[in-house]
Amino acid sequence: MKLSQLATAVALVVAGSTAMAGEVEVLHWWTSGGEAKSVGELKKIMQSKGHTWKDFAVAGGGGDNAMTVLKSRVVAGNPPAAAQIKGPAIQEWASEGVLANLDTTAKAEKWDSLLPPVVAEGMKYKGNYVAAPVNVHRVNWMWANNAVLQKSGVTGVPKTWDEFFAAADKVKKMGFIPVAHGGQNWQDFTTFEDVVLGVGGAKFYQDALIKLDQKALTSPTMAKSLETYRKIKSYTDPASPGRDWNLATAMVIQEKAAFQFMGDWAKGEFTAAGKVPGKDYTCAATPGTANAYTFNVDSFAMFKLKDATAQKAQADLAAAIMGTDFQEVFNLNKGSIPVRLNMDMAKFDDCAKLSSKDFVATSKAGTLLPSIAHGMAVKPAAEGAIKDAVSQFWNDDKISVADGVKSIAKAAATQ
Ligand code: BGC
């Protein structure tokens, strides 16, 4: 081939690919160090396919801010191509008729056989895929700084709440902060669900926080959960109100605090800081919850678009999300595990391997539970109401346990 012919051939290939290259606007709330690194991998993949990535990041852990902004964009008739939406909220958005049908991509890429059935179901509305899942986060994790534990004379990670408070007392005596807490309502709620699971067990969690059964919600076990929950607060520092979750993780990373209760996106921060599990820090199930698993599956719902090139970019995004390359590199950075089945876990650390093993084991045992604090268990309206009631209790020591129980049960009746 002559040089001029080669140039023409190259020009044709380039023209061919740019003809189908489009812009993909992606709304997400991944703005912490570990999160930004993770979503950056998706951007790279899309750019390598010739598409333009329009970043629509709305800061705020847990995503409440992002969801408010999303609503106003959709109401204005200008939705992004994709938005980080998960759990029952996917069904609510789909019922508005604004989500795109991803079946062509899902069939071509064999999603039905690559996803755990419970996850696949959640991505569909009336049998059609409308969202693509990214990962599986485990929520019931406790993160501990090994040096702080060692300096405080704490041997072994506490497995029960009694052991936890004994360890926390030792840590306090040595002048460290026992619990790094970010005082925002979704973080208060995250700790709450850990405690309910640890105190009441999987069946109780299911009755109280998934079925929203009034009998369970008003039971002595709920009162005991609130007592334990309130006791944890006395081990947090006075500067916790309003603190972002990643700043709380930084306190553990920097040897200021011993423990944090947070899902494994916290591990993304340890990883970004170059810390190694086992050596610098420990991941363990929150007290009393080793045989259960609260899951939180991140996913992107796709909105209906008119432009053909934008639709192509959107389909490519959906395919990339479920691809093995992305599933591996994203989850290595994010702290979660791949949602795609049968992935090679060789490059993953011990926390991810334990998460993967426990995901399978708890699924068999019937103790794999959707996280209420992370939008997996109940509809957004009830979730929001319970979250507020829990947070009020956490923030106001004058609310008695009996009144706390009452107001949480009342909030759970919100439709
Ligand atoms: C999301 C995670 C995210 C975390 C903190 C959770 O609800 O599922 O992906 O890292 O919030 O922002």
Short mmCIF file of C-alpha atoms and ligand atoms in Angstrom, two decimals:
data_model
loop_
_atom_site.label_atom_id
_atom_site.label_comp_id
_atom_site.label_asym_id
_atom_site.label_seq_id
_atom_site.Cartn_x
_atom_site.Cartn_y
_atom_site.Cartn_z
CA MET A 1 0.00 0.00 0.00
CA LYS A 2 1.34 3.42 -0.95
CA LEU A 3 1.61 6.09 1.68
CA SER A 4 -1.22 8.13 0.11
CA GLN A 5 -3.47 5.03 0.04
CA LEU A 6 -2.62 4.32 3.66
CA ALA A 7 -3.51 7.88 4.61
CA THR A 8 -6.87 7.55 2.86
CA ALA A 9 -7.54 4.23 4.61
CA VAL A 10 -6.69 5.72 8.01
CA ALA A 11 -8.86 8.76 7.29
CA LEU A 12 -11.77 6.47 6.42
CA VAL A 13 -11.41 4.45 9.62
CA VAL A 14 -11.22 7.60 11.71
CA ALA A 15 -14.23 9.13 9.92
CA GLY A 16 -16.10 5.86 10.39
CA SER A 17 -15.55 5.80 14.11
CA THR A 18 -16.17 9.49 14.75
CA ALA A 19 -19.38 9.25 12.74
CA MET A 20 -20.78 7.07 15.51
CA ALA A 21 -18.99 8.83 18.34
CA GLY A 22 -21.28 10.72 20.64
CA GLU A 23 -21.38 12.52 23.91
CA VAL A 24 -22.39 10.76 27.06
CA GLU A 25 -23.37 12.85 30.05
CA VAL A 26 -23.09 10.87 33.27
CA LEU A 27 -24.53 11.99 36.59
CA HIS A 28 -22.87 10.50 39.67
CA TRP A 29 -21.76 11.44 43.19
CA TRP A 30 -18.32 9.93 43.13
CA THR A 31 -16.16 12.84 44.20
CA SER A 32 -13.91 11.52 47.01
CA GLY A 33 -10.33 10.48 46.16
CA GLY A 34 -11.06 6.78 45.73
CA GLU A 35 -14.42 7.38 44.04
CA ALA A 36 -13.06 9.89 41.51
CA LYS A 37 -10.25 7.52 40.57
CA SER A 38 -12.78 4.74 40.03
CA VAL A 39 -15.17 6.67 37.82
CA GLY A 40 -12.16 8.04 35.94
CA GLU A 41 -11.66 4.50 34.62
CA LEU A 42 -15.09 4.53 32.98
CA LYS A 43 -14.34 7.88 31.41
CA LYS A 44 -11.08 6.47 29.96
CA ILE A 45 -12.87 3.48 28.42
CA MET A 46 -15.52 5.70 26.83
CA GLN A 47 -12.90 8.07 25.48
CA SER A 48 -10.93 5.15 24.02
CA LYS A 49 -14.07 4.32 22.02
CA GLY A 50 -14.02 7.87 20.63
CA HIS A 51 -16.90 9.18 22.74
CA THR A 52 -16.95 12.41 24.70
CA TRP A 53 -17.51 12.10 28.44
CA LYS A 54 -19.46 14.94 29.98
CA ASP A 55 -18.98 14.68 33.72
CA PHE A 56 -21.98 15.57 35.85
CA ALA A 57 -20.66 15.07 39.38
CA VAL A 58 -22.80 16.23 42.29
CA ALA A 59 -20.89 16.04 45.56
CA GLY A 60 -22.55 14.52 48.61
CA GLY A 61 -21.98 11.01 49.93
CA GLY A 62 -24.93 8.65 49.69
CA GLY A 63 -26.29 10.60 46.71
CA ASP A 64 -29.17 12.62 48.17
CA ASN A 65 -27.91 15.83 46.54
CA ALA A 66 -27.40 14.06 43.23
CA MET A 67 -30.97 12.77 43.27
CA THR A 68 -32.37 16.26 43.89
CA VAL A 69 -30.40 17.68 40.97
CA LEU A 70 -31.44 14.76 38.76
CA LYS A 71 -35.12 15.40 39.43
CA SER A 72 -34.88 19.02 38.35
CA ARG A 73 -33.04 18.07 35.15
CA VAL A 74 -35.62 15.45 34.20
CA VAL A 75 -38.53 17.76 35.03
CA ALA A 76 -36.91 20.36 32.75
CA GLY A 77 -36.93 17.76 29.96
CA ASN A 78 -33.16 17.60 29.82
CA PRO A 79 -32.00 14.36 31.45
CA PRO A 80 -28.40 13.15 31.31
CA ALA A 81 -27.66 10.01 29.27
CA ALA A 82 -26.98 8.02 32.43
CA ALA A 83 -27.46 8.59 36.14
CA GLN A 84 -26.33 6.70 39.21
CA ILE A 85 -29.69 5.34 40.37
CA LYS A 86 -30.15 2.17 42.38
CA GLY A 87 -32.57 -0.15 44.12
CA PRO A 88 -36.32 0.45 44.11
CA ALA A 89 -35.73 3.99 42.77
CA ILE A 90 -34.95 2.39 39.38
CA GLN A 91 -38.53 1.09 39.25
CA GLU A 92 -39.92 4.49 40.20
CA TRP A 93 -38.01 6.26 37.45
CA ALA A 94 -38.94 3.60 34.90
CA SER A 95 -42.63 3.93 35.77
CA GLU A 96 -42.36 7.61 34.76
CA GLY A 97 -41.57 6.38 31.23
CA VAL A 98 -38.27 8.26 31.00
CA LEU A 99 -35.79 5.37 30.93
CA ALA A 100 -34.33 3.77 27.80
CA ASN A 101 -34.63 0.09 26.91
CA LEU A 102 -31.21 -1.59 27.08
CA ASP A 103 -32.31 -5.05 25.94
CA THR A 104 -30.33 -5.03 22.68
CA THR A 105 -27.08 -4.49 24.57
CA ALA A 106 -28.09 -6.82 27.40
CA LYS A 107 -28.89 -9.65 24.98
CA ALA A 108 -25.75 -9.17 22.89
CA GLU A 109 -23.63 -9.11 26.05
CA LYS A 110 -25.55 -11.98 27.75
CA TRP A 111 -26.35 -10.06 30.94
CA ASP A 112 -28.95 -12.59 32.06
CA SER A 113 -26.32 -15.27 32.44
CA LEU A 114 -23.62 -12.95 33.84
CA LEU A 115 -25.56 -11.48 36.75
CA PRO A 116 -26.90 -12.94 40.00
CA PRO A 117 -30.68 -13.25 39.32
CA VAL A 118 -31.59 -10.96 42.24
CA VAL A 119 -29.42 -8.21 40.75
CA ALA A 120 -30.68 -8.72 37.18
CA GLU A 121 -34.29 -8.41 38.36
CA GLY A 122 -33.57 -5.06 39.96
CA MET A 123 -32.13 -3.71 36.70
CA LYS A 124 -35.32 -4.52 34.78
CA TYR A 125 -38.68 -2.85 34.55
CA LYS A 126 -41.50 -5.02 33.20
CA GLY A 127 -38.91 -7.51 31.97
CA ASN A 128 -36.73 -5.00 30.09
CA TYR A 129 -33.31 -3.83 31.20
CA VAL A 130 -33.28 -0.12 32.02
CA ALA A 131 -30.08 0.03 34.10
CA ALA A 132 -26.60 -1.46 34.14
CA PRO A 133 -25.04 -2.63 37.43
CA VAL A 134 -21.51 -1.65 38.36
CA ASN A 135 -20.52 -3.43 41.55
CA VAL A 136 -21.49 -4.96 44.86
CA HIS A 137 -20.63 -2.95 47.95
CA ARG A 138 -20.90 -4.55 51.37
CA VAL A 139 -22.21 -2.09 53.92
CA ASN A 140 -21.73 -3.94 57.23
CA TRP A 141 -18.01 -3.28 57.51
CA MET A 142 -15.93 -1.92 60.34
CA TRP A 143 -12.55 -0.39 59.50
CA ALA A 144 -9.82 -0.32 62.11
CA ASN A 145 -6.39 1.27 62.29
CA ASN A 146 -3.97 -1.47 63.37
CA ALA A 147 -1.41 0.85 64.98
CA VAL A 148 -4.07 2.57 67.10
CA LEU A 149 -5.42 -0.79 68.27
CA GLN A 150 -1.95 -1.99 69.09
CA LYS A 151 -1.02 1.18 70.98
CA SER A 152 -4.28 0.90 72.93
CA GLY A 153 -3.68 -2.72 73.86
CA VAL A 154 -6.61 -4.03 71.86
CA THR A 155 -5.88 -7.51 70.61
CA GLY A 156 -8.12 -8.88 67.90
CA VAL A 157 -11.01 -7.05 66.31
CA PRO A 158 -14.20 -6.93 68.44
CA LYS A 159 -16.81 -9.40 67.29
CA THR A 160 -19.69 -8.44 69.58
CA TRP A 161 -20.98 -5.08 70.76
CA ASP A 162 -19.76 -5.82 74.31
CA GLU A 163 -16.27 -6.51 72.99
CA PHE A 164 -16.53 -3.39 70.89
CA PHE A 165 -17.30 -1.10 73.84
CA ALA A 166 -14.50 -2.70 75.88
CA ALA A 167 -12.06 -2.00 73.02
CA ALA A 168 -13.42 1.53 72.57
CA ASP A 169 -12.79 2.26 76.26
CA LYS A 170 -9.15 1.22 75.90
CA VAL A 171 -8.74 3.38 72.81
CA LYS A 172 -10.29 6.36 74.58
CA LYS A 173 -7.95 5.94 77.53
CA MET A 174 -4.97 6.22 75.21
CA GLY A 175 -6.26 9.54 73.86
CA PHE A 176 -7.47 8.36 70.46
CA ILE A 177 -10.97 8.89 69.09
CA PRO A 178 -12.69 5.49 69.24
CA VAL A 179 -15.21 6.05 66.43
CA ALA A 180 -14.65 8.30 63.41
CA HIS A 181 -18.16 9.36 62.50
CA GLY A 182 -19.44 11.64 59.81
CA GLY A 183 -22.55 13.28 61.23
CA GLN A 184 -24.76 13.38 58.14
CA ASN A 185 -28.13 11.70 58.11
CA TRP A 186 -27.19 8.95 55.65
CA GLN A 187 -24.10 8.10 57.71
CA ASP A 188 -26.12 8.05 60.94
CA PHE A 189 -28.49 5.71 59.10
CA THR A 190 -25.64 3.47 57.91
CA THR A 191 -24.46 2.94 61.49
CA PHE A 192 -28.07 2.38 62.58
CA GLU A 193 -28.65 -0.48 60.15
CA ASP A 194 -25.36 -2.08 61.26
CA VAL A 195 -26.54 -1.96 64.86
CA VAL A 196 -30.02 -3.31 64.11
CA LEU A 197 -28.44 -6.23 62.25
CA GLY A 198 -25.85 -6.83 64.97
CA VAL A 199 -28.31 -6.64 67.85
CA GLY A 200 -31.35 -8.27 66.27
CA GLY A 201 -29.89 -10.61 63.65
CA ALA A 202 -30.82 -11.14 60.00
CA LYS A 203 -34.45 -12.16 60.55
CA PHE A 204 -35.10 -9.11 62.71
CA TYR A 205 -33.41 -6.82 60.18
CA GLN A 206 -35.63 -8.29 57.49
CA ASP A 207 -38.82 -7.82 59.48
CA ALA A 208 -38.01 -4.34 60.77
CA LEU A 209 -36.10 -2.69 57.93
CA ILE A 210 -37.22 -4.49 54.78
CA LYS A 211 -40.80 -5.55 55.51
CA LEU A 212 -41.25 -2.51 57.79
CA ASP A 213 -43.31 -4.70 60.09
CA GLN A 214 -44.77 -2.56 62.90
CA LYS A 215 -44.49 -5.37 65.44
CA ALA A 216 -40.76 -5.67 64.86
CA LEU A 217 -40.31 -1.92 64.69
CA THR A 218 -41.90 -1.41 68.11
CA SER A 219 -40.36 -4.48 69.76
CA PRO A 220 -37.93 -4.58 72.71
CA THR A 221 -35.23 -5.62 70.21
CA MET A 222 -35.62 -2.26 68.47
CA ALA A 223 -35.36 -0.51 71.84
CA LYS A 224 -32.19 -2.47 72.57
CA SER A 225 -30.82 -1.49 69.16
CA LEU A 226 -31.42 2.18 69.90
CA GLU A 227 -29.72 1.89 73.29
CA THR A 228 -26.65 0.38 71.66
CA TYR A 229 -26.79 2.97 68.89
CA ARG A 230 -26.86 5.83 71.36
CA LYS A 231 -23.95 4.35 73.29
CA ILE A 232 -21.81 4.40 70.13
CA LYS A 233 -22.33 8.13 69.85
CA SER A 234 -20.56 8.67 73.16
CA TYR A 235 -17.40 7.34 71.50
CA THR A 236 -17.44 9.87 68.64
CA ASP A 237 -15.72 13.28 68.76
CA PRO A 238 -17.56 16.62 69.12
CA ALA A 239 -16.52 17.69 65.60
CA SER A 240 -18.45 14.90 63.91
CA PRO A 241 -21.63 16.81 62.95
CA GLY A 242 -21.66 17.52 59.22
CA ARG A 243 -18.39 15.71 58.54
CA ASP A 244 -18.04 13.98 55.15
CA TRP A 245 -17.57 10.22 55.27
CA ASN A 246 -14.19 10.31 53.53
CA LEU A 247 -12.86 12.76 56.13
CA ALA A 248 -13.94 10.29 58.80
CA THR A 249 -12.06 7.56 56.92
CA ALA A 250 -9.03 9.86 56.81
CA MET A 251 -9.09 10.02 60.62
CA VAL A 252 -8.66 6.25 60.73
CA ILE A 253 -6.03 6.32 57.99
CA GLN A 254 -4.06 9.03 59.86
CA GLU A 255 -4.09 7.22 63.22
CA LYS A 256 -6.41 9.75 64.85
CA ALA A 257 -9.29 7.34 65.28
CA ALA A 258 -9.56 3.60 65.80
CA PHE A 259 -12.75 2.57 64.00
CA GLN A 260 -15.20 3.62 61.33
CA PHE A 261 -18.49 1.96 60.43
CA MET A 262 -18.87 2.38 56.70
CA GLY A 263 -19.44 0.43 53.49
CA ASP A 264 -16.41 -0.68 51.54
CA TRP A 265 -16.19 2.49 49.47
CA ALA A 266 -14.12 3.47 52.56
CA LYS A 267 -11.57 0.92 51.39
CA GLY A 268 -11.21 2.99 48.21
CA GLU A 269 -9.80 5.77 50.42
CA PHE A 270 -7.34 3.43 52.17
CA THR A 271 -6.26 2.15 48.75
CA ALA A 272 -5.84 5.65 47.34
CA ALA A 273 -3.68 6.48 50.40
CA GLY A 274 -1.45 3.46 49.68
CA LYS A 275 -2.56 1.55 52.79
CA VAL A 276 -2.58 -2.24 52.86
CA PRO A 277 -5.26 -4.36 54.56
CA GLY A 278 -3.88 -6.70 57.20
CA LYS A 279 -0.78 -4.54 57.60
CA ASP A 280 -2.02 -0.97 58.13
CA TYR A 281 -5.68 -1.58 58.72
CA THR A 282 -8.26 -4.28 59.26
CA CYS A 283 -11.62 -4.84 57.66
CA ALA A 284 -14.11 -6.87 59.69
CA ALA A 285 -17.85 -7.31 59.73
CA THR A 286 -19.52 -4.89 62.16
CA PRO A 287 -20.04 -6.50 65.59
CA GLY A 288 -22.50 -9.38 65.55
CA THR A 289 -22.92 -9.44 61.77
CA ALA A 290 -20.22 -11.81 60.46
CA ASN A 291 -22.81 -14.25 59.13
CA ALA A 292 -24.85 -11.65 57.30
CA TYR A 293 -24.23 -9.27 54.43
CA THR A 294 -25.95 -5.96 53.73
CA PHE A 295 -25.51 -5.27 50.04
CA ASN A 296 -25.51 -2.07 48.04
CA VAL A 297 -25.34 -2.43 44.26
CA ASP A 298 -24.42 0.72 42.34
CA SER A 299 -25.97 1.01 38.92
CA PHE A 300 -26.55 3.45 36.11
CA ALA A 301 -30.03 3.92 34.76
CA MET A 302 -30.12 5.23 31.19
CA PHE A 303 -32.52 7.91 30.02
CA LYS A 304 -34.33 8.03 26.67
CA LEU A 305 -32.36 10.12 24.17
CA LYS A 306 -33.28 11.34 20.68
CA ASP A 307 -29.93 11.75 18.96
CA ALA A 308 -28.61 8.56 17.24
CA THR A 309 -24.95 9.18 18.09
CA ALA A 310 -25.86 9.85 21.73
CA GLN A 311 -27.84 6.59 21.75
CA LYS A 312 -24.82 4.73 20.39
CA ALA A 313 -22.59 6.27 23.06
CA GLN A 314 -25.15 5.30 25.69
CA ALA A 315 -25.26 1.67 24.48
CA ASP A 316 -21.45 1.57 24.50
CA LEU A 317 -21.49 2.88 28.07
CA ALA A 318 -23.87 0.12 29.14
CA ALA A 319 -21.71 -2.53 27.46
CA ALA A 320 -18.51 -1.08 28.98
CA ILE A 321 -19.98 -1.11 32.50
CA MET A 322 -20.58 -4.84 32.33
CA GLY A 323 -17.28 -5.57 30.54
CA THR A 324 -14.58 -7.54 32.36
CA ASP A 325 -11.93 -4.79 32.00
CA PHE A 326 -14.06 -2.17 33.67
CA GLN A 327 -15.48 -4.52 36.30
CA GLU A 328 -11.96 -5.36 37.41
CA VAL A 329 -10.21 -1.99 37.39
CA PHE A 330 -13.20 -0.05 38.74
CA ASN A 331 -13.78 -2.38 41.66
CA LEU A 332 -10.08 -2.60 42.53
CA ASN A 333 -10.20 1.16 43.08
CA LYS A 334 -13.70 1.47 44.50
CA GLY A 335 -13.41 -1.10 47.30
CA SER A 336 -16.38 -3.10 46.02
CA ILE A 337 -16.43 -6.44 44.20
CA PRO A 338 -17.48 -7.09 40.60
CA VAL A 339 -21.20 -7.68 40.11
CA ARG A 340 -20.46 -9.76 37.03
CA LEU A 341 -20.26 -13.44 37.99
CA ASN A 342 -17.19 -15.67 37.54
CA MET A 343 -14.67 -12.84 37.52
CA ASP A 344 -11.05 -13.66 38.37
CA MET A 345 -10.41 -12.28 41.89
CA ALA A 346 -6.62 -12.82 41.79
CA LYS A 347 -5.79 -9.11 41.84
CA PHE A 348 -8.21 -8.34 44.69
CA ASP A 349 -7.18 -7.98 48.35
CA ASP A 350 -8.34 -10.06 51.33
CA CYS A 351 -11.25 -7.73 52.18
CA ALA A 352 -12.66 -8.11 48.66
CA LYS A 353 -12.07 -11.86 48.73
CA LEU A 354 -13.93 -12.12 52.05
CA SER A 355 -16.75 -10.00 50.65
CA SER A 356 -16.98 -12.23 47.60
CA LYS A 357 -17.00 -15.41 49.70
CA ASP A 358 -19.57 -14.02 52.15
CA PHE A 359 -21.80 -12.79 49.32
CA VAL A 360 -22.16 -16.38 48.10
CA ALA A 361 -22.39 -17.92 51.59
CA THR A 362 -25.02 -15.48 52.88
CA SER A 363 -27.01 -15.79 49.69
CA LYS A 364 -27.28 -19.53 50.39
CA ALA A 365 -28.00 -19.01 54.10
CA GLY A 366 -30.74 -16.44 53.49
CA THR A 367 -28.81 -13.69 55.30
CA LEU A 368 -27.95 -11.60 52.24
CA LEU A 369 -29.90 -8.42 52.89
CA PRO A 370 -30.50 -5.18 51.00
CA SER A 371 -29.13 -2.09 52.75
CA ILE A 372 -31.89 0.30 53.73
CA ALA A 373 -29.48 3.18 54.24
CA HIS A 374 -28.25 2.84 50.66
CA GLY A 375 -31.49 2.72 48.79
CA MET A 376 -31.72 -1.03 48.32
CA ALA A 377 -34.53 -2.10 50.63
CA VAL A 378 -37.56 0.17 50.53
CA LYS A 379 -39.02 2.93 48.38
CA PRO A 380 -37.30 6.33 48.59
CA ALA A 381 -40.18 8.03 50.47
CA ALA A 382 -40.15 5.57 53.39
CA GLU A 383 -36.37 5.43 53.36
CA GLY A 384 -36.12 9.22 53.61
CA ALA A 385 -38.62 9.41 56.47
CA ILE A 386 -36.93 6.67 58.52
CA LYS A 387 -33.52 8.18 57.83
CA ASP A 388 -34.68 11.53 59.24
CA ALA A 389 -36.22 9.95 62.35
CA VAL A 390 -33.06 7.93 63.02
CA SER A 391 -30.87 10.97 62.56
CA GLN A 392 -33.00 13.06 64.91
CA PHE A 393 -32.60 10.40 67.57
CA TRP A 394 -28.84 10.27 67.01
CA ASN A 395 -28.50 14.04 67.26
CA ASP A 396 -30.76 14.72 70.22
CA ASP A 397 -29.87 12.93 73.44
CA LYS A 398 -33.06 14.27 75.01
CA ILE A 399 -35.22 11.99 72.85
CA SER A 400 -35.89 8.90 74.98
CA VAL A 401 -35.41 5.43 73.53
CA ALA A 402 -39.19 4.84 73.80
CA ASP A 403 -39.90 8.01 71.81
CA GLY A 404 -37.19 7.13 69.30
CA VAL A 405 -38.82 3.76 68.72
CA LYS A 406 -42.21 5.43 68.23
CA SER A 407 -41.03 8.02 65.75
CA ILE A 408 -39.04 5.51 63.67
CA ALA A 409 -42.06 3.18 63.52
CA LYS A 410 -44.29 6.09 62.50
CA ALA A 411 -41.84 7.16 59.79
CA ALA A 412 -41.79 3.58 58.46
CA ALA A 413 -45.51 3.86 57.70
CA THR A 414 -44.81 6.62 55.14
CA GLN A 415 -46.04 5.66 51.67
C1 BGC B 1 -22.76 4.52 47.02
C2 BGC B 1 -21.27 4.39 46.88
C3 BGC B 1 -20.62 5.68 47.34
C4 BGC B 1 -21.10 6.04 48.73
C5 BGC B 1 -20.51 7.32 49.27
C6 BGC B 1 -23.12 4.94 48.42
O1 BGC B 1 -24.51 5.09 48.54
O2 BGC B 1 -23.38 3.31 46.73
O3 BGC B 1 -20.90 4.10 45.56
O4 BGC B 1 -19.23 5.55 47.28
O5 BGC B 1 -22.49 6.17 48.73
O6 BGC B 1 -20.67 8.38 48.42
#
